[in-house]
Short mmCIF file of C-alpha atoms and ligand atoms in Angstrom, two decimals:
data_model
loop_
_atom_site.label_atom_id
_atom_site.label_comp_id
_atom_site.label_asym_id
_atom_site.label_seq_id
_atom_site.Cartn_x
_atom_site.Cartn_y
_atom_site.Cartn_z
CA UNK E 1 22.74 -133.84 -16.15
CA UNK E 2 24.66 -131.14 -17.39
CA UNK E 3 28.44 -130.21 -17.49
CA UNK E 4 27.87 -127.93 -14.78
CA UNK E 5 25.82 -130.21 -12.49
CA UNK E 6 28.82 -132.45 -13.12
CA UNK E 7 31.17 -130.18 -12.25
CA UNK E 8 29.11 -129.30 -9.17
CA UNK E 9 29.04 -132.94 -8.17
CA UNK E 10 32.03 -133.76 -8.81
CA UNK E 11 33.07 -130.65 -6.41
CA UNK E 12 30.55 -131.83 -3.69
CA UNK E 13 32.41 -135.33 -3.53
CA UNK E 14 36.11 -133.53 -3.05
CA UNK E 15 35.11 -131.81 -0.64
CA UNK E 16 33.63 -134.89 1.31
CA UNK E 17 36.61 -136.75 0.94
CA UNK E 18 39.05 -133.68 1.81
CA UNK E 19 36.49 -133.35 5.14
CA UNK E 20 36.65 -136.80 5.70
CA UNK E 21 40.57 -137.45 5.46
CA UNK E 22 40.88 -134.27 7.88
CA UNK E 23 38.47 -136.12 10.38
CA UNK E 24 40.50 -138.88 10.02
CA UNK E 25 43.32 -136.95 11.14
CA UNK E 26 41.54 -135.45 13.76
CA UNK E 27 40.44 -138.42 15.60
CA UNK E 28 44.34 -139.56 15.53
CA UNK E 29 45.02 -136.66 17.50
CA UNK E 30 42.48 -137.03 19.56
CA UNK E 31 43.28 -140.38 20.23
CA UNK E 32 46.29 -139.38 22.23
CA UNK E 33 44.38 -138.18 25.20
CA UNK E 34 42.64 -140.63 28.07
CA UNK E 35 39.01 -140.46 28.03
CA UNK E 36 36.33 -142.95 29.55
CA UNK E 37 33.50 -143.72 27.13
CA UNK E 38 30.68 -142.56 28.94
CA UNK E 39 28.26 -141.69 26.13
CA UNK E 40 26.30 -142.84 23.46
CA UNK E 41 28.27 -141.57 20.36
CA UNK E 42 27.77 -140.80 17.67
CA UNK E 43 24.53 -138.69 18.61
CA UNK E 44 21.75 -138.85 15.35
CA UNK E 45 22.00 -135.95 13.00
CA UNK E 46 18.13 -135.37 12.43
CA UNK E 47 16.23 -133.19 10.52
CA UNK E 48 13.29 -130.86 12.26
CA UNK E 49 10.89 -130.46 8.98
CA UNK E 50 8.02 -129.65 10.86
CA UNK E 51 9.78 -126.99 12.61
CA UNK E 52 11.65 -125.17 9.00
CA UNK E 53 8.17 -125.94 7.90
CA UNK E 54 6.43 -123.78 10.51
CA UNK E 55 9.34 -121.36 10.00
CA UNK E 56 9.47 -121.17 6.43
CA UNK E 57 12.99 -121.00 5.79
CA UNK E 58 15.86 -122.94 5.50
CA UNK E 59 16.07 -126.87 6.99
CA UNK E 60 17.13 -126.80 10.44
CA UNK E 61 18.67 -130.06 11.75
CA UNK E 62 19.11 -131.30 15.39
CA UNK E 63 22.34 -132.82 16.49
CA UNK E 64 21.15 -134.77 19.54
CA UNK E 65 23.43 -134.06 22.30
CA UNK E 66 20.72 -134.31 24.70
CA UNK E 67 20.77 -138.10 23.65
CA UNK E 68 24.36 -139.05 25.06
CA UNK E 69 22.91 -141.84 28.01
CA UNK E 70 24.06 -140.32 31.16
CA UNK E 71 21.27 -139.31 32.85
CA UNK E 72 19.18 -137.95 30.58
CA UNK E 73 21.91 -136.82 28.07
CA UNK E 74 23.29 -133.41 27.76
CA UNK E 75 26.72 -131.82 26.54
CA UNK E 76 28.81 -132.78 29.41
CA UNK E 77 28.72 -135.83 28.99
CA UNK E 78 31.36 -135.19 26.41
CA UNK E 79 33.29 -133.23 28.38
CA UNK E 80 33.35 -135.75 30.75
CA UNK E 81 34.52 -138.60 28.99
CA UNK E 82 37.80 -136.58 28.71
CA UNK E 83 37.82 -135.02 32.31
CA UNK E 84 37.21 -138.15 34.57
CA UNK E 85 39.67 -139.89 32.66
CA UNK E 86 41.99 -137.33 33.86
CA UNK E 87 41.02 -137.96 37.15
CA UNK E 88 41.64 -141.44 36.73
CA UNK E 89 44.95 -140.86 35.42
CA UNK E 90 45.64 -139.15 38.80
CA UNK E 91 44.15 -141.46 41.13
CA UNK E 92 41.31 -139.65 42.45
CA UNK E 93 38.58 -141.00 44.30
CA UNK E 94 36.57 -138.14 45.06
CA UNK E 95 35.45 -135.50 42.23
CA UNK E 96 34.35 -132.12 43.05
CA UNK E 97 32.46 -129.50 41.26
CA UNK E 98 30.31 -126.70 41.13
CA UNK E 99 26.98 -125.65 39.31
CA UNK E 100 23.94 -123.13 39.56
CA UNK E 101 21.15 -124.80 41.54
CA UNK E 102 19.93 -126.51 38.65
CA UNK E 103 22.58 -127.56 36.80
CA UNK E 104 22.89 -129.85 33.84
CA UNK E 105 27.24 -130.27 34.13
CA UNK E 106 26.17 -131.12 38.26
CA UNK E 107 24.02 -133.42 37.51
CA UNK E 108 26.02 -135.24 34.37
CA UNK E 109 29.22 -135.03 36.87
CA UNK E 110 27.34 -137.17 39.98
CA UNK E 111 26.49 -140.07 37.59
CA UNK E 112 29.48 -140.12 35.59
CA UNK E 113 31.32 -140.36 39.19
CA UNK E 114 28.63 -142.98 39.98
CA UNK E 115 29.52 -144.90 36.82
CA UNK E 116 32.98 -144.73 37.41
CA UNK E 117 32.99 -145.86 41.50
CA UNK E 118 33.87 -142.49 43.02
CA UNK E 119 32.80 -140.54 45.78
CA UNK E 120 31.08 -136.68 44.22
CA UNK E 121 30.98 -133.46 46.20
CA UNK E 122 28.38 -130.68 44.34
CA UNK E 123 28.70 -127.12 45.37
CA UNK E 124 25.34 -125.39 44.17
CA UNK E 125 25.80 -121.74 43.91
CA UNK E 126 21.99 -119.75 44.56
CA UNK E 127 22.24 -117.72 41.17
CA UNK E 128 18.52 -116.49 40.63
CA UNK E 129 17.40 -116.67 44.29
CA UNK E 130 14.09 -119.02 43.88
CA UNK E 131 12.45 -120.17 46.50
CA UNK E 132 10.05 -122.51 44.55
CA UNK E 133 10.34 -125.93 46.44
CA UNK E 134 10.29 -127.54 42.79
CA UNK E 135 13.53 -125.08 41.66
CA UNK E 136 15.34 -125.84 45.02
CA UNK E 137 14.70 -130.16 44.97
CA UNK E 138 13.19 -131.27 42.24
CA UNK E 139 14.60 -131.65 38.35
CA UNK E 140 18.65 -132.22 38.14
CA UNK E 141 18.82 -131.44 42.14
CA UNK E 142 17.03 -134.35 42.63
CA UNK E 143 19.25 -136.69 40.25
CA UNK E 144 21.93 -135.13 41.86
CA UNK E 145 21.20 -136.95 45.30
CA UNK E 146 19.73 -139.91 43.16
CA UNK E 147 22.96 -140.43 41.91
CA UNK E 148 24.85 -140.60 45.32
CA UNK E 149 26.27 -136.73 45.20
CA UNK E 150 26.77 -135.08 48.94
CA UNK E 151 25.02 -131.68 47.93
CA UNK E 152 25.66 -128.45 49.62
CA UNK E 153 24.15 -125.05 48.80
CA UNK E 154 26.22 -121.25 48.43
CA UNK E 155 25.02 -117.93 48.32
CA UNK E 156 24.37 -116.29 44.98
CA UNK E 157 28.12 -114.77 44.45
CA UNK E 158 29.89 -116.78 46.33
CA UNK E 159 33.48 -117.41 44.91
CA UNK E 160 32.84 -121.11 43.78
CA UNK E 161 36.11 -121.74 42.86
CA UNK E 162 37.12 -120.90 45.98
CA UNK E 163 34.74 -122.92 47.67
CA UNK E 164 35.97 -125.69 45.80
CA UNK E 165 39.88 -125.12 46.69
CA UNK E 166 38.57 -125.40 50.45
CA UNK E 167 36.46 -128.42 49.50
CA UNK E 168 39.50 -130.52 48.14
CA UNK E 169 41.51 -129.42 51.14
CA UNK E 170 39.36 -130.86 53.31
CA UNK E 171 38.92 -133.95 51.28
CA UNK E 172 42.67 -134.26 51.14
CA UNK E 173 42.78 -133.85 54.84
CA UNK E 174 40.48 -136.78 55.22
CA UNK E 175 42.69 -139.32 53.24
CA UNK E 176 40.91 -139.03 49.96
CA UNK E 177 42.18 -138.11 46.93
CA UNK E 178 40.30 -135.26 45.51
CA UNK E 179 39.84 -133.96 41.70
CA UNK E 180 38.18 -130.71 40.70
CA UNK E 181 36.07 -130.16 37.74
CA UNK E 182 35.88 -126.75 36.72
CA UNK E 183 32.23 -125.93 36.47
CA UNK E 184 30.50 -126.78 32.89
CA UNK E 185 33.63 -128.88 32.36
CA UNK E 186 34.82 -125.89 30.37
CA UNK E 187 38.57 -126.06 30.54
CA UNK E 188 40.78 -127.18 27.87
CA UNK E 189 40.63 -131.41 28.98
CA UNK E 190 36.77 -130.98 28.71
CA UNK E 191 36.56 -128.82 25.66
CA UNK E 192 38.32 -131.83 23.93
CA UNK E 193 34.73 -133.64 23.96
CA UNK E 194 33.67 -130.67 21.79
CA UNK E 195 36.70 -130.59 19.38
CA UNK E 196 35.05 -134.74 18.53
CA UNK E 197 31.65 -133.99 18.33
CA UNK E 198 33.02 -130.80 15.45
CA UNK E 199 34.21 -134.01 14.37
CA UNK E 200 31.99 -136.37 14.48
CA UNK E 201 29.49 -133.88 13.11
CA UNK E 202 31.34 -133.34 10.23
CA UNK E 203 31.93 -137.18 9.24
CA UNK E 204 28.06 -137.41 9.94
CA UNK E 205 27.33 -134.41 7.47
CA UNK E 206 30.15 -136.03 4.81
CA UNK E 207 29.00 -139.20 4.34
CA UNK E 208 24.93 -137.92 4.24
CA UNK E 209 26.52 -135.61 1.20
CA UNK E 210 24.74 -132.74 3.54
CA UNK E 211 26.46 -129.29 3.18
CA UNK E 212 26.19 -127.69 6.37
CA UNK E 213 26.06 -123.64 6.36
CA UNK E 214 25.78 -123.03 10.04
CA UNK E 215 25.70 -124.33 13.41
CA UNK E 216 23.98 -123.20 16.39
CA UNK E 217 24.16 -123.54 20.10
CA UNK E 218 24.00 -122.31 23.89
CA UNK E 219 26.58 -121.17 25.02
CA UNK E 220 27.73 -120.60 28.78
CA UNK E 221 31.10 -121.46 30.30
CA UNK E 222 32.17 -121.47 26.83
CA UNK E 223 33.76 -125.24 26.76
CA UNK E 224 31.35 -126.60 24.48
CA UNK E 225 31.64 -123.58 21.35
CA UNK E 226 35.46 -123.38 22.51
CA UNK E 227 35.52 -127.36 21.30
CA UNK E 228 33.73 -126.47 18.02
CA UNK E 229 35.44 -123.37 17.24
CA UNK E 230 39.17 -125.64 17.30
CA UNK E 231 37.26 -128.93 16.04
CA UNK E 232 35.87 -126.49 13.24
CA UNK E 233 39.46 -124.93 12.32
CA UNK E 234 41.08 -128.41 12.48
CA UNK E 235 38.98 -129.63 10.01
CA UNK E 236 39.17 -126.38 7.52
CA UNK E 237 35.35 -126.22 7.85
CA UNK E 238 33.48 -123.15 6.44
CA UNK E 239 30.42 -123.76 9.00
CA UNK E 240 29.23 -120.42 10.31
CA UNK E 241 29.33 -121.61 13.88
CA UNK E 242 26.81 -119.11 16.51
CA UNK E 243 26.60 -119.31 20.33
CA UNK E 244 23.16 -117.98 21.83
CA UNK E 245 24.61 -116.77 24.99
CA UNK E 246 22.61 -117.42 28.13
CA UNK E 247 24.52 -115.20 31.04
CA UNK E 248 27.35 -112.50 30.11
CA UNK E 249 26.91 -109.82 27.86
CA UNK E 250 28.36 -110.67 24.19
CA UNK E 251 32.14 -108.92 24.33
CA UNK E 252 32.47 -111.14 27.30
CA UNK E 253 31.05 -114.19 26.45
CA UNK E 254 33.05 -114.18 23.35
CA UNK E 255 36.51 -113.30 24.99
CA UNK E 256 36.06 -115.88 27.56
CA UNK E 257 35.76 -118.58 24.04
CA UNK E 258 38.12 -117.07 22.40
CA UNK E 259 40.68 -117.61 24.98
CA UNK E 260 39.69 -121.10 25.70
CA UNK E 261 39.51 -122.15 22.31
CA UNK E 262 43.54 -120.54 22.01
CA UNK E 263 44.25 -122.94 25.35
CA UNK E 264 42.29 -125.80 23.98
CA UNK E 265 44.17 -125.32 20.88
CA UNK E 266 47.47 -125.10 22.76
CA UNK E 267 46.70 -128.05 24.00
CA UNK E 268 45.68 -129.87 21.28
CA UNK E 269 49.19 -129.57 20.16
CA UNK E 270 48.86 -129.55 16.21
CA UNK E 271 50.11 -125.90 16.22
CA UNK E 272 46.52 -124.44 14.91
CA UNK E 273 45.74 -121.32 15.20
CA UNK E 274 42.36 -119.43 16.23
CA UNK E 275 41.04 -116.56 14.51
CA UNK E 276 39.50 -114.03 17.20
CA UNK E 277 36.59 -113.64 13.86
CA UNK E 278 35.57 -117.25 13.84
CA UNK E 279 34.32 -116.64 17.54
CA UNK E 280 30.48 -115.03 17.07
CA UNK E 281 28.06 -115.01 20.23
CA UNK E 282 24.47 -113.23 20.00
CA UNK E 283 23.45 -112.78 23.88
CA UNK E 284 20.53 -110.91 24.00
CA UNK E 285 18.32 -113.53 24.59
CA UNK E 286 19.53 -114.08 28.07
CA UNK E 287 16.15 -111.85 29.50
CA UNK E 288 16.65 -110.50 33.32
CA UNK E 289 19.24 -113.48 33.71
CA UNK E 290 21.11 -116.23 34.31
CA UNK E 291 18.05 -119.43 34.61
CA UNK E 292 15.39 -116.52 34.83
CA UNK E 293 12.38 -117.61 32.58
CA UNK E 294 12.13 -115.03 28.96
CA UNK E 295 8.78 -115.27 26.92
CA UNK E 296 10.65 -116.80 23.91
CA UNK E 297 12.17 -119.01 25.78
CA UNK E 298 9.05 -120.32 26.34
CA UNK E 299 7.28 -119.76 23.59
CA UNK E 300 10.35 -121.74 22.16
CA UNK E 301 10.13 -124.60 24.10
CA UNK E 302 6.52 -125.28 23.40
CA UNK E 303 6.35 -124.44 20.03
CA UNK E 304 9.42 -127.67 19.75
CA UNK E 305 7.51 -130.16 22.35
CA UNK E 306 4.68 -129.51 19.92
CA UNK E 307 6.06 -129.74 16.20
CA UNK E 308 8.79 -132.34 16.51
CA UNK E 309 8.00 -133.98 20.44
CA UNK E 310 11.38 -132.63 21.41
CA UNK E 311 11.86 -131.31 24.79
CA UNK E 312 14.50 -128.11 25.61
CA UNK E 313 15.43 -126.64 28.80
CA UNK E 314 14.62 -123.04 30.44
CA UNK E 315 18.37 -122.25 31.15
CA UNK E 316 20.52 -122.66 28.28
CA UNK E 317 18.95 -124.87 25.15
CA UNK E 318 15.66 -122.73 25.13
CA UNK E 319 17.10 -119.69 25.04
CA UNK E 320 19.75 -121.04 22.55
CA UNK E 321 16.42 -121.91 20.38
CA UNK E 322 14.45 -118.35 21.10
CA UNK E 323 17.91 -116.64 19.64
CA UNK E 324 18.01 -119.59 16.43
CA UNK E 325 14.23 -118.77 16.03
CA UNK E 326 14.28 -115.12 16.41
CA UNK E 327 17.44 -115.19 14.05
CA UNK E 328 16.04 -117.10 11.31
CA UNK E 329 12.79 -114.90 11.36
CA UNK E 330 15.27 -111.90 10.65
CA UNK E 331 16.98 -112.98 7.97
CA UNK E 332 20.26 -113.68 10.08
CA UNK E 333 20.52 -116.77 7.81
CA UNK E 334 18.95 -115.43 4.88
CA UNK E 335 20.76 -117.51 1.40
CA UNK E 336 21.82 -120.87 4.07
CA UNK E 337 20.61 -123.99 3.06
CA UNK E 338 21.25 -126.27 5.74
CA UNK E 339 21.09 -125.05 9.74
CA UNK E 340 22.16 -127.59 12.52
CA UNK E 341 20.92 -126.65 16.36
CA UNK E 342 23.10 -128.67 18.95
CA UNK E 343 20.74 -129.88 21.32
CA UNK E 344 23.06 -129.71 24.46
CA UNK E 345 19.91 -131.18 26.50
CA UNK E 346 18.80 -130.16 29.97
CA UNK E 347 15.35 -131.32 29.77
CA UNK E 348 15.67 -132.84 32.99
CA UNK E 349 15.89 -128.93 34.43
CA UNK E 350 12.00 -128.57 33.16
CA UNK E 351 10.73 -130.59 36.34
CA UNK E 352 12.10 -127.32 38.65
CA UNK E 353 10.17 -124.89 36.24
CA UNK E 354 6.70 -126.61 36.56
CA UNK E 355 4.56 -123.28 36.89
CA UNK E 356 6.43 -121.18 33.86
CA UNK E 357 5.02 -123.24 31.09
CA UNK E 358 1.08 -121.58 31.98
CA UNK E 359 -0.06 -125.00 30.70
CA UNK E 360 -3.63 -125.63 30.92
CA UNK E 361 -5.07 -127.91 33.73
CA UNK E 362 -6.81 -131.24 33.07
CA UNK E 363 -9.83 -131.43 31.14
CA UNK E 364 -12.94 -132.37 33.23
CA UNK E 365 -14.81 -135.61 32.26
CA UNK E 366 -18.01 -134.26 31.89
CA UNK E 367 -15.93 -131.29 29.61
CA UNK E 368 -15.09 -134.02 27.20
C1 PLP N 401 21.80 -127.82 28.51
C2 PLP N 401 23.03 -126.99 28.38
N1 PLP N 401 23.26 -126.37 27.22
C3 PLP N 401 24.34 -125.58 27.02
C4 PLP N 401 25.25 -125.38 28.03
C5 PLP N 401 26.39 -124.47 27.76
O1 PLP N 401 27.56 -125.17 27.54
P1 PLP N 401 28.95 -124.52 27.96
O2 PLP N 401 28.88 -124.33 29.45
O3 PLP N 401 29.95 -125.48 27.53
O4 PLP N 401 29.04 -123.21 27.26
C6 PLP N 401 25.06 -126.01 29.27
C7 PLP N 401 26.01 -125.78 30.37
O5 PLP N 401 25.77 -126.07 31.50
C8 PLP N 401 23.92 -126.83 29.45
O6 PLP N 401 23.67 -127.46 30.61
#
């Protein structure tokens, strides 16, 4: 080994511990707030070689949110853990929220209240207008109702949070104690979840001695990049952090993290600040849509259920992997070593998409 390697070493482990002492740190903070445990945490850090094979470029990890336990996993159940505890803390009994038709925070929210004993009200709001019997019932609609939800439909543009305000009203009228969850969980409780898993990532990453360069997601509400981008800055990380927006145009979708990663900050309470330049969203991946199929979307999703027997959704996580794909190809990443993809799950959503994967039929016996 040489004096530089040394040196280089040497460097590699300072910065581990530094990362690791801030973590520390971190988790004491966190520690302050009530939160259920509701997933299965610490979520495996794995590597997708056949995929940076295929690719040819740099090694692309998977941080397997879609492996938190509730229901098939996903990114709320983070969120969660932080919000119902809330609720708890209030004495509610009955939790409302609010989703697209086939939503991943709906369905997460109905067994988390199952888990926890209380009654759950779901407002689905009719954002792309499918009439598919599959879209409408099947997939996380059908978990929904599995898990003991009372589900009720709205219009596409309905004011949800509205319809939520006259929800709990009602509720409260009939002698139960209502609590709202904003939809995706993304308000400053809920972004907490994401502030631990910047965390937990990073402690992961540390004690691997695996230098992360950049980390990429879906983003939506904004909660779960809102988390990372104060988790991140807590923890004086230099990981290039990139949302693959799946609804609003980019100026938008980056102003609407920005400011709740400034109130998640707030109310985080160590006095951190946010820098508007740490926030980065690519949306134009999002195709006609919100939940409205795009061609790499799914060439996306069956290019992973093929090379590493992962499944991604059509809403948000295949998209988020069309724009990481698409990205890599043009050199977006060019000189990064190390790429992570947080898997925020949503495979369950795949069962109300049946006919947009063009999959072939059976083979016939005598074909074989
Ligand atoms: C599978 C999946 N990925 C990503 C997201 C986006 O997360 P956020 O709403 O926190 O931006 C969602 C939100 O519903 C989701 O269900």
């Amino acid at each position: 080994m040489t004096q530089t390697d040394d040196l280089a070493q040497h460097g590699a482990h300072v910065r581990a511990d530094l990362s690791l002492s801030l973590c520390k740190e971190l988790s004491i903070t966190l520690a302050k707030f009530p939160r259920v445990s509701l997933g299965h945490l610490p979520t495996p850090l794995e590597p997708m070689d056949r995929l940076s094979e295929h690719l040819g470029g740099p090694r692309i990890w998977v941080k397997r949110d879609d492996c938190t336990g509730l229901s098939s996993g996903g990114n709320k159940t983070r969120k969660l853990e932080f919000l119902m505890a809330d609720a708890q803390r209030q004495g509610a009994d009955t939790i409302i929220t609010q989703g697209a038709t086939q939503s991943n925070h709906a369905r997460q929210t109905a067994a988390a209240a199952a888990k926890l004993g209380m009654a759950c009200h779901i407002l689905l709001e009719d954002r792309t207008g499918s009439k598919d019997e599959n879209y409408v019932l099947n997939g996380n609609v059908l978990l929904d109702r599995l898990h003991g939800a009372t589900v009720s439909k709205r219009p596409g543009g309905a004011d949800m949070n509205a319809e939520m305000t006259t929800l709990a009203e009602q509720v409260l009228r009939d002698g139960k104690i209502p609590y709202v969850v904003p939809g995706g969980g993304s308000n400053p409780i809920g972004a907490l979840g994401y502030v631990n898993c910047a965390r937990e990532l990073t402690e992961q990453a540390a004690k691997a001695g695996l230098g992360i360069d950049a980390l990429v997601h879906a983003t939506g509400s904004s909660g779960t990049q809102a988390g990372l981008v104060v988790g991140l800055a807590a923890l004086k990380s230099s990981v290039h952090l990139l949302g693959v927006g799946v609804r609003a145009p980019q100026d938008k979708q980056e102003q609407m993290v920005f400011d709740l990663a400034q109130r998640t900050a707030d109310f985080l309470g160590t006095g951190l600040s946010i820098e508007r330049s740490d926030v980065r969203a690519n949306c134009d991946y999002v195709g006609p849509g919100y939940g409205l199929p795009t061609p790499g979307m799914v060439d996306a999703i069956k290019l992973l259920a093929e090379t590493e027997g992962l499944l991604f959704d059509p809403v948000y996580s295949g998209k988020g992997l069309d724009g990481l794909i698409d990205q890599i190809r043009k050199g977006y990443f060019d000189g990064m070593n190390n790429i992570v993809f947080l898997h925020t799950g949503g495979s369950a959503a795949l069962f109300g998409y049946p006919t947009t994967f063009d999959l072939p039929g059976y083979q016939d016996q005598d074909d074989t």
